[in-house]
């Protein structure tokens, strides 16, 4: 039997406010959007648990809000509640 204190608490990527690492990918993303030439799709690849989904939701919050936002921003709150109309 596993002790409850040994079970890691894992938040869904949509609930995580910031991504650790991925600076190069973030810079490439920002450069593409700043130049007005974002790709029509982005391939996120890597081993499980490195933060692909967390990075994606952070970028999505930035796109929907028009800037980097904190967890108390209305866009972030709607995404966390699963009620943002543009996020499926």
PDB file of C-alpha atoms in Angstrom, residues 36-66:
ATOM      1  CA  UNK A  36       3.908  38.859 -38.192  1.00  0.00           C
ATOM      2  CA  UNK A  37       4.823  35.473 -39.633  1.00  0.00           C
ATOM      3  CA  UNK A  38       3.701  32.763 -37.249  1.00  0.00           C
ATOM      4  CA  UNK A  39       3.641  29.229 -38.574  1.00  0.00           C
ATOM      5  CA  UNK A  40       0.225  27.700 -39.222  1.00  0.00           C
ATOM      6  CA  UNK A  41       1.163  24.864 -36.848  1.00  0.00           C
ATOM      7  CA  UNK A  42       3.818  23.997 -34.289  1.00  0.00           C
ATOM      8  CA  UNK A  43       5.129  20.514 -33.537  1.00  0.00           C
ATOM      9  CA  UNK A  44       5.803  19.982 -29.844  1.00  0.00           C
ATOM     10  CA  UNK A  45       7.991  16.930 -29.347  1.00  0.00           C
ATOM     11  CA  UNK A  46      10.023  15.562 -26.486  1.00  0.00           C
ATOM     12  CA  UNK A  47       9.953  13.054 -23.676  1.00  0.00           C
ATOM     13  CA  UNK A  48       7.006  12.804 -21.331  1.00  0.00           C
ATOM     14  CA  UNK A  49       7.031  15.287 -18.476  1.00  0.00           C
ATOM     15  CA  UNK A  50       9.273  18.005 -19.934  1.00  0.00           C
ATOM     16  CA  UNK A  51       6.513  20.625 -20.049  1.00  0.00           C
ATOM     17  CA  UNK A  52       5.172  20.564 -23.605  1.00  0.00           C
ATOM     18  CA  UNK A  53       1.556  21.043 -22.551  1.00  0.00           C
ATOM     19  CA  UNK A  54       2.446  23.606 -19.913  1.00  0.00           C
ATOM     20  CA  UNK A  55       4.424  25.593 -22.499  1.00  0.00           C
ATOM     21  CA  UNK A  56       1.514  25.356 -24.946  1.00  0.00           C
ATOM     22  CA  UNK A  57      -1.057  26.648 -22.448  1.00  0.00           C
ATOM     23  CA  UNK A  58       1.251  29.504 -21.451  1.00  0.00           C
ATOM     24  CA  UNK A  59       1.592  30.537 -25.121  1.00  0.00           C
ATOM     25  CA  UNK A  60      -2.161  30.176 -25.569  1.00  0.00           C
ATOM     26  CA  UNK A  61      -2.844  32.494 -22.627  1.00  0.00           C
ATOM     27  CA  UNK A  62      -0.471  35.051 -24.183  1.00  0.00           C
ATOM     28  CA  UNK A  63      -2.214  34.815 -27.555  1.00  0.00           C
ATOM     29  CA  UNK A  64      -5.700  35.156 -26.116  1.00  0.00           C
ATOM     30  CA  UNK A  65      -4.814  38.007 -23.752  1.00  0.00           C
ATOM     31  CA  UNK A  66      -2.462  39.832 -26.106  1.00  0.00           C
TER      32      UNK A  66
END
